[in-house]
Amino acid sequence: MTKAAPSEVAIVYRFLPQWRVAFFCGLRDALASRNIRLRLYYGKNPRQPEGQTGQQRLKWGNEVDLEWGTAIPNRLWKIRRYQLIWQQLPSEVFGADLIILMQESSLLSNYAAGLRAALGRKKVAFWGHGLNHQESVRSLGNIFKRFYSTRVDWWFAYTKAVADGLARLGFPSERITVVDNAIDTV
């Protein structure tokens, strides 16, 4: 009897911070035990110039690589106070049974990936915190997020409060997994 081919999950992450490595390695092992292959695609930011602020060092200074992951370049544009990001996703991302995207409005490539996945009838999930809590719930960005956040097949919510907010937007609670913004699978 032949063993069934593994299912495949592709996670596309904005960039890979050191503190996420243990989580992704543990997740990879846990999924492999269930005959699910995890592919991780993570952005690589352009090298930051000297003289960064403390916040910039925290944001970009801890990027790492993972031998089994695939690094993809991030192209960054700054428009006023907003930063827009494009990640050129390899075609093999779209061969996965489930594509998990970080739910960030600034990730322009998410819109193209979501459309391509929908046309190819692929399942897409978001991973994130729902609304932007640094802005008013009535901001244009949050109005847009409320619209597009319910247009996926599954949600990996950072917290129970995020899951509750998504359910209030009309997203089915049975298709939300709360990850507690964990850095460890335990």
mmCIF file with all atom_site columns, C-alpha atoms in Angstrom:
data_model
loop_
_atom_site.group_PDB
_atom_site.id
_atom_site.type_symbol
_atom_site.label_atom_id
_atom_site.label_alt_id
_atom_site.label_comp_id
_atom_site.label_asym_id
_atom_site.label_entity_id
_atom_site.label_seq_id
_atom_site.pdbx_PDB_ins_code
_atom_site.Cartn_x
_atom_site.Cartn_y
_atom_site.Cartn_z
_atom_site.occupancy
_atom_site.B_iso_or_equiv
_atom_site.pdbx_formal_charge
_atom_site.auth_seq_id
_atom_site.auth_comp_id
_atom_site.auth_asym_id
_atom_site.auth_atom_id
_atom_site.pdbx_PDB_model_num
ATOM 1   C CA . MET A 1 1   ? 0.000   0.000  0.000  1.00 0.00 ? 1   MET A CA 1
ATOM 2   C CA . THR A 1 2   ? 1.418   3.388  -0.959 1.00 0.00 ? 2   THR A CA 1
ATOM 3   C CA . LYS A 1 3   ? 1.439   6.282  1.440  1.00 0.00 ? 3   LYS A CA 1
ATOM 4   C CA . ALA A 1 4   ? -0.716  9.275  0.461  1.00 0.00 ? 4   ALA A CA 1
ATOM 5   C CA . ALA A 1 5   ? 1.141   12.339 -0.772 1.00 0.00 ? 5   ALA A CA 1
ATOM 6   C CA . PRO A 1 6   ? 1.450   14.934 1.989  1.00 0.00 ? 6   PRO A CA 1
ATOM 7   C CA . SER A 1 7   ? -0.784  17.956 2.031  1.00 0.00 ? 7   SER A CA 1
ATOM 8   C CA . GLU A 1 8   ? 1.112   21.209 1.757  1.00 0.00 ? 8   GLU A CA 1
ATOM 9   C CA . VAL A 1 9   ? 0.808   24.504 3.611  1.00 0.00 ? 9   VAL A CA 1
ATOM 10  C CA . ALA A 1 10  ? 2.680   27.632 2.477  1.00 0.00 ? 10  ALA A CA 1
ATOM 11  C CA . ILE A 1 11  ? 3.180   30.471 4.944  1.00 0.00 ? 11  ILE A CA 1
ATOM 12  C CA . VAL A 1 12  ? 4.240   33.823 3.504  1.00 0.00 ? 12  VAL A CA 1
ATOM 13  C CA . TYR A 1 13  ? 5.693   35.997 6.257  1.00 0.00 ? 13  TYR A CA 1
ATOM 14  C CA . ARG A 1 14  ? 6.736   39.650 6.039  1.00 0.00 ? 14  ARG A CA 1
ATOM 15  C CA . PHE A 1 15  ? 10.237  38.946 7.410  1.00 0.00 ? 15  PHE A CA 1
ATOM 16  C CA . LEU A 1 16  ? 11.743  36.307 9.699  1.00 0.00 ? 16  LEU A CA 1
ATOM 17  C CA . PRO A 1 17  ? 12.628  37.573 13.185 1.00 0.00 ? 17  PRO A CA 1
ATOM 18  C CA . GLN A 1 18  ? 14.812  35.406 15.441 1.00 0.00 ? 18  GLN A CA 1
ATOM 19  C CA . TRP A 1 19  ? 12.006  34.958 17.960 1.00 0.00 ? 19  TRP A CA 1
ATOM 20  C CA . ARG A 1 20  ? 9.751   33.213 15.371 1.00 0.00 ? 20  ARG A CA 1
ATOM 21  C CA . VAL A 1 21  ? 12.288  30.501 14.411 1.00 0.00 ? 21  VAL A CA 1
ATOM 22  C CA . ALA A 1 22  ? 11.428  28.073 17.245 1.00 0.00 ? 22  ALA A CA 1
ATOM 23  C CA . PHE A 1 23  ? 7.719   28.475 16.483 1.00 0.00 ? 23  PHE A CA 1
ATOM 24  C CA . PHE A 1 24  ? 8.136   27.723 12.774 1.00 0.00 ? 24  PHE A CA 1
ATOM 25  C CA . CYS A 1 25  ? 10.462  24.765 13.419 1.00 0.00 ? 25  CYS A CA 1
ATOM 26  C CA . GLY A 1 26  ? 8.038   23.297 15.973 1.00 0.00 ? 26  GLY A CA 1
ATOM 27  C CA . LEU A 1 27  ? 5.106   23.900 13.645 1.00 0.00 ? 27  LEU A CA 1
ATOM 28  C CA . ARG A 1 28  ? 6.959   22.197 10.807 1.00 0.00 ? 28  ARG A CA 1
ATOM 29  C CA . ASP A 1 29  ? 7.603   19.116 12.986 1.00 0.00 ? 29  ASP A CA 1
ATOM 30  C CA . ALA A 1 30  ? 4.011   19.019 14.285 1.00 0.00 ? 30  ALA A CA 1
ATOM 31  C CA . LEU A 1 31  ? 2.596   19.234 10.757 1.00 0.00 ? 31  LEU A CA 1
ATOM 32  C CA . ALA A 1 32  ? 5.030   16.610 9.420  1.00 0.00 ? 32  ALA A CA 1
ATOM 33  C CA . SER A 1 33  ? 3.739   14.174 12.057 1.00 0.00 ? 33  SER A CA 1
ATOM 34  C CA . ARG A 1 34  ? 0.315   14.652 10.419 1.00 0.00 ? 34  ARG A CA 1
ATOM 35  C CA . ASN A 1 35  ? 1.684   14.147 6.871  1.00 0.00 ? 35  ASN A CA 1
ATOM 36  C CA . ILE A 1 36  ? 1.497   17.889 6.110  1.00 0.00 ? 36  ILE A CA 1
ATOM 37  C CA . ARG A 1 37  ? 4.477   19.637 4.549  1.00 0.00 ? 37  ARG A CA 1
ATOM 38  C CA . LEU A 1 38  ? 5.164   23.210 5.648  1.00 0.00 ? 38  LEU A CA 1
ATOM 39  C CA . ARG A 1 39  ? 6.843   25.625 3.269  1.00 0.00 ? 39  ARG A CA 1
ATOM 40  C CA . LEU A 1 40  ? 7.912   28.963 4.707  1.00 0.00 ? 40  LEU A CA 1
ATOM 41  C CA . TYR A 1 41  ? 8.531   32.000 2.488  1.00 0.00 ? 41  TYR A CA 1
ATOM 42  C CA . TYR A 1 42  ? 9.839   35.048 4.274  1.00 0.00 ? 42  TYR A CA 1
ATOM 43  C CA . GLY A 1 43  ? 10.748  38.503 3.116  1.00 0.00 ? 43  GLY A CA 1
ATOM 44  C CA . LYS A 1 44  ? 14.239  39.929 3.293  1.00 0.00 ? 44  LYS A CA 1
ATOM 45  C CA . ASN A 1 45  ? 14.342  43.669 3.815  1.00 0.00 ? 45  ASN A CA 1
ATOM 46  C CA . PRO A 1 46  ? 16.924  45.869 2.134  1.00 0.00 ? 46  PRO A CA 1
ATOM 47  C CA . ARG A 1 47  ? 19.898  46.562 4.343  1.00 0.00 ? 47  ARG A CA 1
ATOM 48  C CA . GLN A 1 48  ? 19.068  49.433 6.703  1.00 0.00 ? 48  GLN A CA 1
ATOM 49  C CA . PRO A 1 49  ? 21.418  52.428 6.725  1.00 0.00 ? 49  PRO A CA 1
ATOM 50  C CA . GLU A 1 50  ? 23.487  53.441 9.730  1.00 0.00 ? 50  GLU A CA 1
ATOM 51  C CA . GLY A 1 51  ? 21.884  55.845 12.182 1.00 0.00 ? 51  GLY A CA 1
ATOM 52  C CA . GLN A 1 52  ? 18.623  53.925 12.589 1.00 0.00 ? 52  GLN A CA 1
ATOM 53  C CA . THR A 1 53  ? 16.305  54.833 15.418 1.00 0.00 ? 53  THR A CA 1
ATOM 54  C CA . GLY A 1 54  ? 15.799  52.351 18.253 1.00 0.00 ? 54  GLY A CA 1
ATOM 55  C CA . GLN A 1 55  ? 12.398  51.363 16.851 1.00 0.00 ? 55  GLN A CA 1
ATOM 56  C CA . GLN A 1 56  ? 13.908  50.625 13.422 1.00 0.00 ? 56  GLN A CA 1
ATOM 57  C CA . ARG A 1 57  ? 16.649  48.478 14.998 1.00 0.00 ? 57  ARG A CA 1
ATOM 58  C CA . LEU A 1 58  ? 14.003  46.481 16.871 1.00 0.00 ? 58  LEU A CA 1
ATOM 59  C CA . LYS A 1 59  ? 11.960  46.059 13.714 1.00 0.00 ? 59  LYS A CA 1
ATOM 60  C CA . TRP A 1 60  ? 14.716  45.044 11.286 1.00 0.00 ? 60  TRP A CA 1
ATOM 61  C CA . GLY A 1 61  ? 17.743  44.217 13.408 1.00 0.00 ? 61  GLY A CA 1
ATOM 62  C CA . ASN A 1 62  ? 16.808  40.677 14.304 1.00 0.00 ? 62  ASN A CA 1
ATOM 63  C CA . GLU A 1 63  ? 16.148  39.229 10.847 1.00 0.00 ? 63  GLU A CA 1
ATOM 64  C CA . VAL A 1 64  ? 17.516  35.726 10.385 1.00 0.00 ? 64  VAL A CA 1
ATOM 65  C CA . ASP A 1 65  ? 17.512  32.986 7.779  1.00 0.00 ? 65  ASP A CA 1
ATOM 66  C CA . LEU A 1 66  ? 16.180  29.462 8.093  1.00 0.00 ? 66  LEU A CA 1
ATOM 67  C CA . GLU A 1 67  ? 17.847  26.691 6.085  1.00 0.00 ? 67  GLU A CA 1
ATOM 68  C CA . TRP A 1 68  ? 14.574  25.022 5.133  1.00 0.00 ? 68  TRP A CA 1
ATOM 69  C CA . GLY A 1 69  ? 12.751  28.307 4.427  1.00 0.00 ? 69  GLY A CA 1
ATOM 70  C CA . THR A 1 70  ? 12.821  30.387 1.257  1.00 0.00 ? 70  THR A CA 1
ATOM 71  C CA . ALA A 1 71  ? 13.898  34.021 1.482  1.00 0.00 ? 71  ALA A CA 1
ATOM 72  C CA . ILE A 1 72  ? 12.245  36.430 -0.951 1.00 0.00 ? 72  ILE A CA 1
ATOM 73  C CA . PRO A 1 73  ? 13.200  40.086 -1.381 1.00 0.00 ? 73  PRO A CA 1
ATOM 74  C CA . ASN A 1 74  ? 10.953  42.779 0.031  1.00 0.00 ? 74  ASN A CA 1
ATOM 75  C CA . ARG A 1 75  ? 10.640  45.911 -2.095 1.00 0.00 ? 75  ARG A CA 1
ATOM 76  C CA . LEU A 1 76  ? 9.720   48.853 0.113  1.00 0.00 ? 76  LEU A CA 1
ATOM 77  C CA . TRP A 1 77  ? 8.110   52.186 -0.724 1.00 0.00 ? 77  TRP A CA 1
ATOM 78  C CA . LYS A 1 78  ? 7.467   54.951 1.779  1.00 0.00 ? 78  LYS A CA 1
ATOM 79  C CA . ILE A 1 79  ? 4.468   57.169 1.068  1.00 0.00 ? 79  ILE A CA 1
ATOM 80  C CA . ARG A 1 80  ? 4.018   59.748 3.793  1.00 0.00 ? 80  ARG A CA 1
ATOM 81  C CA . ARG A 1 81  ? 3.668   57.773 7.011  1.00 0.00 ? 81  ARG A CA 1
ATOM 82  C CA . TYR A 1 82  ? 2.870   54.509 5.252  1.00 0.00 ? 82  TYR A CA 1
ATOM 83  C CA . GLN A 1 83  ? 5.256   51.833 4.089  1.00 0.00 ? 83  GLN A CA 1
ATOM 84  C CA . LEU A 1 84  ? 4.153   49.601 1.211  1.00 0.00 ? 84  LEU A CA 1
ATOM 85  C CA . ILE A 1 85  ? 5.784   46.232 0.591  1.00 0.00 ? 85  ILE A CA 1
ATOM 86  C CA . TRP A 1 86  ? 5.929   43.967 -2.452 1.00 0.00 ? 86  TRP A CA 1
ATOM 87  C CA . GLN A 1 87  ? 7.095   40.363 -2.172 1.00 0.00 ? 87  GLN A CA 1
ATOM 88  C CA . GLN A 1 88  ? 7.640   38.527 -5.454 1.00 0.00 ? 88  GLN A CA 1
ATOM 89  C CA . LEU A 1 89  ? 6.192   35.143 -4.566 1.00 0.00 ? 89  LEU A CA 1
ATOM 90  C CA . PRO A 1 90  ? 7.626   32.057 -6.247 1.00 0.00 ? 90  PRO A CA 1
ATOM 91  C CA . SER A 1 91  ? 5.113   30.068 -8.291 1.00 0.00 ? 91  SER A CA 1
ATOM 92  C CA . GLU A 1 92  ? 5.433   27.035 -5.983 1.00 0.00 ? 92  GLU A CA 1
ATOM 93  C CA . VAL A 1 93  ? 3.566   29.003 -3.293 1.00 0.00 ? 93  VAL A CA 1
ATOM 94  C CA . PHE A 1 94  ? 0.442   28.489 -5.387 1.00 0.00 ? 94  PHE A CA 1
ATOM 95  C CA . GLY A 1 95  ? 0.935   24.716 -5.495 1.00 0.00 ? 95  GLY A CA 1
ATOM 96  C CA . ALA A 1 96  ? 0.143   24.497 -1.769 1.00 0.00 ? 96  ALA A CA 1
ATOM 97  C CA . ASP A 1 97  ? -3.215  23.255 -0.519 1.00 0.00 ? 97  ASP A CA 1
ATOM 98  C CA . LEU A 1 98  ? -3.422  26.210 1.887  1.00 0.00 ? 98  LEU A CA 1
ATOM 99  C CA . ILE A 1 99  ? -1.677  29.576 1.567  1.00 0.00 ? 99  ILE A CA 1
ATOM 100 C CA . ILE A 1 100 ? -1.344  31.579 4.791  1.00 0.00 ? 100 ILE A CA 1
ATOM 101 C CA . LEU A 1 101 ? -0.685  35.306 4.402  1.00 0.00 ? 101 LEU A CA 1
ATOM 102 C CA . MET A 1 102 ? 0.068   37.889 7.066  1.00 0.00 ? 102 MET A CA 1
ATOM 103 C CA . GLN A 1 103 ? -2.939  40.168 7.240  1.00 0.00 ? 103 GLN A CA 1
ATOM 104 C CA . GLU A 1 104 ? -1.228  43.505 6.719  1.00 0.00 ? 104 GLU A CA 1
ATOM 105 C CA . SER A 1 105 ? -2.689  46.143 4.442  1.00 0.00 ? 105 SER A CA 1
ATOM 106 C CA . SER A 1 106 ? 0.836   47.287 3.531  1.00 0.00 ? 106 SER A CA 1
ATOM 107 C CA . LEU A 1 107 ? 1.666   43.946 1.883  1.00 0.00 ? 107 LEU A CA 1
ATOM 108 C CA . LEU A 1 108 ? 0.628   44.744 -1.680 1.00 0.00 ? 108 LEU A CA 1
ATOM 109 C CA . SER A 1 109 ? 1.585   41.262 -2.848 1.00 0.00 ? 109 SER A CA 1
ATOM 110 C CA . ASN A 1 110 ? -1.206  39.820 -0.652 1.00 0.00 ? 110 ASN A CA 1
ATOM 111 C CA . TYR A 1 111 ? -3.822  41.276 -2.967 1.00 0.00 ? 111 TYR A CA 1
ATOM 112 C CA . ALA A 1 112 ? -2.221  39.711 -6.039 1.00 0.00 ? 112 ALA A CA 1
ATOM 113 C CA . ALA A 1 113 ? -1.679  36.417 -4.191 1.00 0.00 ? 113 ALA A CA 1
ATOM 114 C CA . GLY A 1 114 ? -5.270  36.347 -2.965 1.00 0.00 ? 114 GLY A CA 1
ATOM 115 C CA . LEU A 1 115 ? -6.615  36.977 -6.443 1.00 0.00 ? 115 LEU A CA 1
ATOM 116 C CA . ARG A 1 116 ? -4.331  34.383 -8.026 1.00 0.00 ? 116 ARG A CA 1
ATOM 117 C CA . ALA A 1 117 ? -5.252  31.836 -5.347 1.00 0.00 ? 117 ALA A CA 1
ATOM 118 C CA . ALA A 1 118 ? -8.974  32.521 -5.838 1.00 0.00 ? 118 ALA A CA 1
ATOM 119 C CA . LEU A 1 119 ? -8.661  32.078 -9.602 1.00 0.00 ? 119 LEU A CA 1
ATOM 120 C CA . GLY A 1 120 ? -6.790  28.830 -9.026 1.00 0.00 ? 120 GLY A CA 1
ATOM 121 C CA . ARG A 1 121 ? -9.331  27.791 -6.405 1.00 0.00 ? 121 ARG A CA 1
ATOM 122 C CA . LYS A 1 122 ? -6.728  27.585 -3.648 1.00 0.00 ? 122 LYS A CA 1
ATOM 123 C CA . LYS A 1 123 ? -7.566  28.010 0.019  1.00 0.00 ? 123 LYS A CA 1
ATOM 124 C CA . VAL A 1 124 ? -6.199  31.201 1.601  1.00 0.00 ? 124 VAL A CA 1
ATOM 125 C CA . ALA A 1 125 ? -5.932  32.073 5.280  1.00 0.00 ? 125 ALA A CA 1
ATOM 126 C CA . PHE A 1 126 ? -4.884  35.218 7.092  1.00 0.00 ? 126 PHE A CA 1
ATOM 127 C CA . TRP A 1 127 ? -2.639  35.350 10.123 1.00 0.00 ? 127 TRP A CA 1
ATOM 128 C CA . GLY A 1 128 ? -2.832  38.535 12.125 1.00 0.00 ? 128 GLY A CA 1
ATOM 129 C CA . HIS A 1 129 ? -4.552  40.899 14.473 1.00 0.00 ? 129 HIS A CA 1
ATOM 130 C CA . GLY A 1 130 ? -7.566  41.992 12.461 1.00 0.00 ? 130 GLY A CA 1
ATOM 131 C CA . LEU A 1 131 ? -7.965  45.748 12.645 1.00 0.00 ? 131 LEU A CA 1
ATOM 132 C CA . ASN A 1 132 ? -5.094  48.190 13.022 1.00 0.00 ? 132 ASN A CA 1
ATOM 133 C CA . HIS A 1 133 ? -5.282  49.067 16.704 1.00 0.00 ? 133 HIS A CA 1
ATOM 134 C CA . GLN A 1 134 ? -3.015  52.095 16.265 1.00 0.00 ? 134 GLN A CA 1
ATOM 135 C CA . GLU A 1 135 ? -5.698  53.822 14.178 1.00 0.00 ? 135 GLU A CA 1
ATOM 136 C CA . SER A 1 136 ? -9.316  54.735 14.732 1.00 0.00 ? 136 SER A CA 1
ATOM 137 C CA . VAL A 1 137 ? -11.778 51.951 13.975 1.00 0.00 ? 137 VAL A CA 1
ATOM 138 C CA . ARG A 1 138 ? -13.326 54.442 11.536 1.00 0.00 ? 138 ARG A CA 1
ATOM 139 C CA . SER A 1 139 ? -10.074 55.095 9.668  1.00 0.00 ? 139 SER A CA 1
ATOM 140 C CA . LEU A 1 140 ? -10.003 54.390 5.940  1.00 0.00 ? 140 LEU A CA 1
ATOM 141 C CA . GLY A 1 141 ? -7.455  51.617 6.541  1.00 0.00 ? 141 GLY A CA 1
ATOM 142 C CA . ASN A 1 142 ? -9.677  49.858 9.071  1.00 0.00 ? 142 ASN A CA 1
ATOM 143 C CA . ILE A 1 143 ? -12.766 50.259 6.899  1.00 0.00 ? 143 ILE A CA 1
ATOM 144 C CA . PHE A 1 144 ? -10.841 48.519 4.126  1.00 0.00 ? 144 PHE A CA 1
ATOM 145 C CA . LYS A 1 145 ? -9.580  45.824 6.524  1.00 0.00 ? 145 LYS A CA 1
ATOM 146 C CA . ARG A 1 146 ? -13.136 45.089 7.664  1.00 0.00 ? 146 ARG A CA 1
ATOM 147 C CA . PHE A 1 147 ? -14.056 44.538 4.015  1.00 0.00 ? 147 PHE A CA 1
ATOM 148 C CA . TYR A 1 148 ? -11.198 42.289 2.925  1.00 0.00 ? 148 TYR A CA 1
ATOM 149 C CA . SER A 1 149 ? -10.588 40.428 6.204  1.00 0.00 ? 149 SER A CA 1
ATOM 150 C CA . THR A 1 150 ? -13.674 38.284 5.727  1.00 0.00 ? 150 THR A CA 1
ATOM 151 C CA . ARG A 1 151 ? -12.758 37.238 2.181  1.00 0.00 ? 151 ARG A CA 1
ATOM 152 C CA . VAL A 1 152 ? -10.537 34.269 3.120  1.00 0.00 ? 152 VAL A CA 1
ATOM 153 C CA . ASP A 1 153 ? -11.140 30.609 3.930  1.00 0.00 ? 153 ASP A CA 1
ATOM 154 C CA . TRP A 1 154 ? -9.583  30.573 7.408  1.00 0.00 ? 154 TRP A CA 1
ATOM 155 C CA . TRP A 1 155 ? -8.126  32.869 10.063 1.00 0.00 ? 155 TRP A CA 1
ATOM 156 C CA . PHE A 1 156 ? -5.209  32.410 12.459 1.00 0.00 ? 156 PHE A CA 1
ATOM 157 C CA . ALA A 1 157 ? -5.961  35.145 14.987 1.00 0.00 ? 157 ALA A CA 1
ATOM 158 C CA . TYR A 1 158 ? -3.281  36.434 17.348 1.00 0.00 ? 158 TYR A CA 1
ATOM 159 C CA . THR A 1 159 ? -5.663  36.535 20.338 1.00 0.00 ? 159 THR A CA 1
ATOM 160 C CA . LYS A 1 160 ? -9.162  35.597 21.464 1.00 0.00 ? 160 LYS A CA 1
ATOM 161 C CA . ALA A 1 161 ? -10.096 39.302 21.277 1.00 0.00 ? 161 ALA A CA 1
ATOM 162 C CA . VAL A 1 162 ? -9.087  39.319 17.591 1.00 0.00 ? 162 VAL A CA 1
ATOM 163 C CA . ALA A 1 163 ? -11.152 36.158 16.993 1.00 0.00 ? 163 ALA A CA 1
ATOM 164 C CA . ASP A 1 164 ? -14.147 37.777 18.698 1.00 0.00 ? 164 ASP A CA 1
ATOM 165 C CA . GLY A 1 165 ? -13.749 40.897 16.543 1.00 0.00 ? 165 GLY A CA 1
ATOM 166 C CA . LEU A 1 166 ? -13.606 38.806 13.368 1.00 0.00 ? 166 LEU A CA 1
ATOM 167 C CA . ALA A 1 167 ? -16.755 36.957 14.415 1.00 0.00 ? 167 ALA A CA 1
ATOM 168 C CA . ARG A 1 168 ? -18.487 40.328 14.944 1.00 0.00 ? 168 ARG A CA 1
ATOM 169 C CA . LEU A 1 169 ? -17.532 41.189 11.352 1.00 0.00 ? 169 LEU A CA 1
ATOM 170 C CA . GLY A 1 170 ? -19.395 38.080 10.234 1.00 0.00 ? 170 GLY A CA 1
ATOM 171 C CA . PHE A 1 171 ? -16.482 35.678 9.798  1.00 0.00 ? 171 PHE A CA 1
ATOM 172 C CA . PRO A 1 172 ? -17.517 32.154 10.921 1.00 0.00 ? 172 PRO A CA 1
ATOM 173 C CA . SER A 1 173 ? -15.993 31.452 14.347 1.00 0.00 ? 173 SER A CA 1
ATOM 174 C CA . GLU A 1 174 ? -15.560 27.743 13.473 1.00 0.00 ? 174 GLU A CA 1
ATOM 175 C CA . ARG A 1 175 ? -12.982 28.825 10.853 1.00 0.00 ? 175 ARG A CA 1
ATOM 176 C CA . ILE A 1 176 ? -10.842 30.822 13.292 1.00 0.00 ? 176 ILE A CA 1
ATOM 177 C CA . THR A 1 177 ? -7.861  29.366 15.135 1.00 0.00 ? 177 THR A CA 1
ATOM 178 C CA . VAL A 1 178 ? -6.475  31.439 18.008 1.00 0.00 ? 178 VAL A CA 1
ATOM 179 C CA . VAL A 1 179 ? -2.673  31.167 18.086 1.00 0.00 ? 179 VAL A CA 1
ATOM 180 C CA . ASP A 1 180 ? -2.195  33.439 21.117 1.00 0.00 ? 180 ASP A CA 1
ATOM 181 C CA . ASN A 1 181 ? 0.606   35.185 19.195 1.00 0.00 ? 181 ASN A CA 1
ATOM 182 C CA . ALA A 1 182 ? 2.718   32.255 20.289 1.00 0.00 ? 182 ALA A CA 1
ATOM 183 C CA . ILE A 1 183 ? 6.431   31.918 19.784 1.00 0.00 ? 183 ILE A CA 1
ATOM 184 C CA . ASP A 1 184 ? 6.279   28.251 20.760 1.00 0.00 ? 184 ASP A CA 1
ATOM 185 C CA . THR A 1 185 ? 3.914   25.470 19.721 1.00 0.00 ? 185 THR A CA 1
ATOM 186 C CA . VAL A 1 186 ? 3.595   24.228 23.335 1.00 0.00 ? 186 VAL A CA 1
#
